mmCIF file of C-alpha atoms in Angstrom:
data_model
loop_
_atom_site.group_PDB
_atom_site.id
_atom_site.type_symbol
_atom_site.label_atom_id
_atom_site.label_comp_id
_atom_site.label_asym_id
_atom_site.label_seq_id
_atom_site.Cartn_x
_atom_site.Cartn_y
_atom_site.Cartn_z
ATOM 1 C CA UNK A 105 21.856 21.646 -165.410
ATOM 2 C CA UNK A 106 23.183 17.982 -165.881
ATOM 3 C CA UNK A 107 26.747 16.907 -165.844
ATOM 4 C CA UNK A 108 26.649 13.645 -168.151
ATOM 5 C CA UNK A 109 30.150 12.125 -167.257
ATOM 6 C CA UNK A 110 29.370 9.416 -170.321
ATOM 7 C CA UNK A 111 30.582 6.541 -168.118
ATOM 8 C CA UNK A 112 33.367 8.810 -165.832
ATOM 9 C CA UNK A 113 32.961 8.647 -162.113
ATOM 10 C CA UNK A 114 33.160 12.622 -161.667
ATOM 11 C CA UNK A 115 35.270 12.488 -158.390
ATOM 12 C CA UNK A 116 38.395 11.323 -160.832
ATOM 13 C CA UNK A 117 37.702 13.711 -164.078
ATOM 14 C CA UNK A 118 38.745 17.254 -163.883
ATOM 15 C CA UNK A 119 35.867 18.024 -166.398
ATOM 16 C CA UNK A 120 32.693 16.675 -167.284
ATOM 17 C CA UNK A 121 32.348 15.857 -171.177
ATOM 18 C CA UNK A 122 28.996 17.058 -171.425
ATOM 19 C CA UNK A 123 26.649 19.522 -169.474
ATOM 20 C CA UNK A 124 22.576 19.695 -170.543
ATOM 21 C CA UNK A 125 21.489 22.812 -169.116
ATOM 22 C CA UNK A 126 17.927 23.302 -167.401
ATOM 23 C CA UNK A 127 15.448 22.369 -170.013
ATOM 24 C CA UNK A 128 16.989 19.818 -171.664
ATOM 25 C CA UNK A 129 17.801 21.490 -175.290
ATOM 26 C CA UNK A 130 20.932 22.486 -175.353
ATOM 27 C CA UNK A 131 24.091 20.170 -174.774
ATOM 28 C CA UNK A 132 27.971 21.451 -174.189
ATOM 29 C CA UNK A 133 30.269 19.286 -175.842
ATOM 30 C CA UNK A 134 33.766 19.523 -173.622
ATOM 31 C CA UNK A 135 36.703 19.486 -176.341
ATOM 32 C CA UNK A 136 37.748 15.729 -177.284
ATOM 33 C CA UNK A 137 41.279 14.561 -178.580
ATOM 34 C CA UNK A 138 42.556 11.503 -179.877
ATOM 35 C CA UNK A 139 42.767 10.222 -176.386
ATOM 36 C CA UNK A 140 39.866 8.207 -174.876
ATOM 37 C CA UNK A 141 36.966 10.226 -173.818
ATOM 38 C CA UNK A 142 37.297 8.729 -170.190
ATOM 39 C CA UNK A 143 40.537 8.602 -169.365
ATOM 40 C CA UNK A 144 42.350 7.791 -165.121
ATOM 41 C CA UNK A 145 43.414 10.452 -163.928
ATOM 42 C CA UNK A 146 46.546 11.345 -163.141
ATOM 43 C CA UNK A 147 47.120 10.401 -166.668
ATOM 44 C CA UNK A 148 48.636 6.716 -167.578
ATOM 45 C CA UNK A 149 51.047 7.159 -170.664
ATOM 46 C CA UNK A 150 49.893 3.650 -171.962
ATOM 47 C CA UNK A 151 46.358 5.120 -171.893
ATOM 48 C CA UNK A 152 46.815 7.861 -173.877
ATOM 49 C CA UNK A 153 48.394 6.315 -177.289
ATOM 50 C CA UNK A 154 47.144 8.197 -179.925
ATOM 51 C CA UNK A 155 47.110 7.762 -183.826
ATOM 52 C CA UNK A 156 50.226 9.660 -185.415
ATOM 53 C CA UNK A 157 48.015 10.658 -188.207
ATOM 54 C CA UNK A 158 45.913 14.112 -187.955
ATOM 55 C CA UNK A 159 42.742 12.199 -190.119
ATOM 56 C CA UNK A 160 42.748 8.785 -187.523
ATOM 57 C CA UNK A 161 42.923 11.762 -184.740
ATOM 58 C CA UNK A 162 40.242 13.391 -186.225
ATOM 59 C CA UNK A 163 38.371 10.253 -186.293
ATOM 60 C CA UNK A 164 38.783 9.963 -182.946
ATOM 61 C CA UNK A 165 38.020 12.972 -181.659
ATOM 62 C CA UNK A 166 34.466 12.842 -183.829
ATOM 63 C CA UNK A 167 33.699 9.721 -182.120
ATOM 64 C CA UNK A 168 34.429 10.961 -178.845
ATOM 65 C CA UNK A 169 32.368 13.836 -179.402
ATOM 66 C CA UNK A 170 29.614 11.317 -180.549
ATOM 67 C CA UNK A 171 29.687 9.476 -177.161
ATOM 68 C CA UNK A 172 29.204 12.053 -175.082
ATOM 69 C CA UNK A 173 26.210 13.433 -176.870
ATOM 70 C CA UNK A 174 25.125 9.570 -177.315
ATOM 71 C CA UNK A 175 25.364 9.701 -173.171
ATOM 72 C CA UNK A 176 23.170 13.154 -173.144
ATOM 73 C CA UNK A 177 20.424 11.953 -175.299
ATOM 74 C CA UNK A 178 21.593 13.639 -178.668
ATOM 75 C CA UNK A 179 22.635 12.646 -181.838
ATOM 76 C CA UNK A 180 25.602 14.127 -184.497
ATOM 77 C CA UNK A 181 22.139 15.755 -186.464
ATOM 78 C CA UNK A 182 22.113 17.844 -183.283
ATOM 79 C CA UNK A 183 25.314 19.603 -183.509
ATOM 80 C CA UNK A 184 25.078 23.025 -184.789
ATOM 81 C CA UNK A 185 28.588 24.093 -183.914
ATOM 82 C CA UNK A 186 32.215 22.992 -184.010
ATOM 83 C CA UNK A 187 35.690 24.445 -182.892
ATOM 84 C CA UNK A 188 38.492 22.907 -184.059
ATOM 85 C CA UNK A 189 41.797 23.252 -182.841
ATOM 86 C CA UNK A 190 44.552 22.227 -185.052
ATOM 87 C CA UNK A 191 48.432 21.988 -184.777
ATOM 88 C CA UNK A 192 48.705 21.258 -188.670
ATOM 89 C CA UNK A 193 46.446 23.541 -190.580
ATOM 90 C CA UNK A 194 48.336 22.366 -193.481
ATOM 91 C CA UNK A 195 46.795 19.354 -193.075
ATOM 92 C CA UNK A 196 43.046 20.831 -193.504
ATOM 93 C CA UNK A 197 42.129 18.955 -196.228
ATOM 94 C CA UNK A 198 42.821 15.624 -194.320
ATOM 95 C CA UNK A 199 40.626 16.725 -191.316
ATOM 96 C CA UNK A 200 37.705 18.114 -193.407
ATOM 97 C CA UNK A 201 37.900 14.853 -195.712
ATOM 98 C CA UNK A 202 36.992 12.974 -191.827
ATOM 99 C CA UNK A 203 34.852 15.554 -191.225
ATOM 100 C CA UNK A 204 32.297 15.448 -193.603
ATOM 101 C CA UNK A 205 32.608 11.493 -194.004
ATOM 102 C CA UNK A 206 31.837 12.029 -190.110
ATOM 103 C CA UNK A 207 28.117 14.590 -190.664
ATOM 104 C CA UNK A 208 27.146 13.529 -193.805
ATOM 105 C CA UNK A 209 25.325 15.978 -195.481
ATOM 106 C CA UNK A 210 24.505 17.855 -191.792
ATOM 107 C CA UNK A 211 26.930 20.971 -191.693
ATOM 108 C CA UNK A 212 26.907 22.811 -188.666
ATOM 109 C CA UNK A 213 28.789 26.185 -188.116
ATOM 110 C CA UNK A 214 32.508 25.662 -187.727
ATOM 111 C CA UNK A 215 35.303 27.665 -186.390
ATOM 112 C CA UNK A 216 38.856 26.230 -187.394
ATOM 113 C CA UNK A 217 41.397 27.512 -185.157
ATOM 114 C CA UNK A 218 45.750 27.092 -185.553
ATOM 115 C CA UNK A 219 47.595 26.328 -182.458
ATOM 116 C CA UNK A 220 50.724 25.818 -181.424
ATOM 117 C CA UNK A 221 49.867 22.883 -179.367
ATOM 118 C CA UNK A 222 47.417 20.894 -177.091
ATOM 119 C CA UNK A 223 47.429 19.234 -173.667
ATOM 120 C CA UNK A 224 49.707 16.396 -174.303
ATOM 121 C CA UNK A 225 52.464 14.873 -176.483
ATOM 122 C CA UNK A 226 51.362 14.103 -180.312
ATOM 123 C CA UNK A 227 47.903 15.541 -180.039
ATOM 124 C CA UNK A 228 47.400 17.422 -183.278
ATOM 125 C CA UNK A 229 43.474 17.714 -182.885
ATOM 126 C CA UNK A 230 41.259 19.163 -180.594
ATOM 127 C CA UNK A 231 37.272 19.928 -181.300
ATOM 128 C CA UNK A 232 34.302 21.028 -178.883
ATOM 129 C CA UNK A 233 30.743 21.301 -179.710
ATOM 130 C CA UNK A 234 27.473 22.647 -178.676
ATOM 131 C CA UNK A 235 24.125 20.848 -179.643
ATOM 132 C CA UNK A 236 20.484 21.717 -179.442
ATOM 133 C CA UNK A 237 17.908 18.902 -178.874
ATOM 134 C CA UNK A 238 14.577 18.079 -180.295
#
């Protein structure tokens, strides 16, 4: 197994974004927000701004996703599933609008999931993936 921190030194992150497990094919995909991927820890309010909209958040968490799996060797053709985690599921049609401008015509499985809320203040978005390489 590999822990790719995608830039993190792992003594100061109380996760690792990404694991590759023995093998090399399949990649974990920790759940990203709207905050930065690599983030000080404790947390620094001025570091963790995030968009008030749930499509820039979206955004955000895609490309967060995307750097981590960049960091592991993968790319977004090798995501075959997402979990979502949303505050707003009224807002659905704004996330999936992101979403698919985000894969394209690539559609991996998706679980979409209603919460009451995530780990910090104005987070409305939270996804995690899993990805198989080669």
């Amino acid at each position: 197994m590999e822990l790719i921190t995608a830039g993190a030194d792992p003594d100061e992150m109380p996760f690792t974004p990404a694991i590759v497990t023995r093998g090399g094919t399949h990649v974990w995909l920790s759940g990203a927000t709207a905050y930065p991927l690599v983030h000080k820890h404790p947390h620094d309010p001025e570091e963790l701004a995030v968009p008030e909209g749930i499509a820039e958040q979206t955004r955000a968490c895609l490309e967060n996703l995307r750097v981590a799996l960049d960091a592991a060797g993968g790319a977004v053709e090798d995501i075959v599933e997402v979990t979502i985690y949303n505050t707003d599921l009224d807002a659905q049609d704004e996330v999936n609008e992101v979403y698919t401008e985000f894969f394209g015509g690539h559609r991996p499985c998706r679980t979409h999931i209603g919460v009451d809320r995530l780990v910090g203040p104005g987070l409305k978005i939270e996804m995690s993936a899993h990805a198989v390489l080669g």
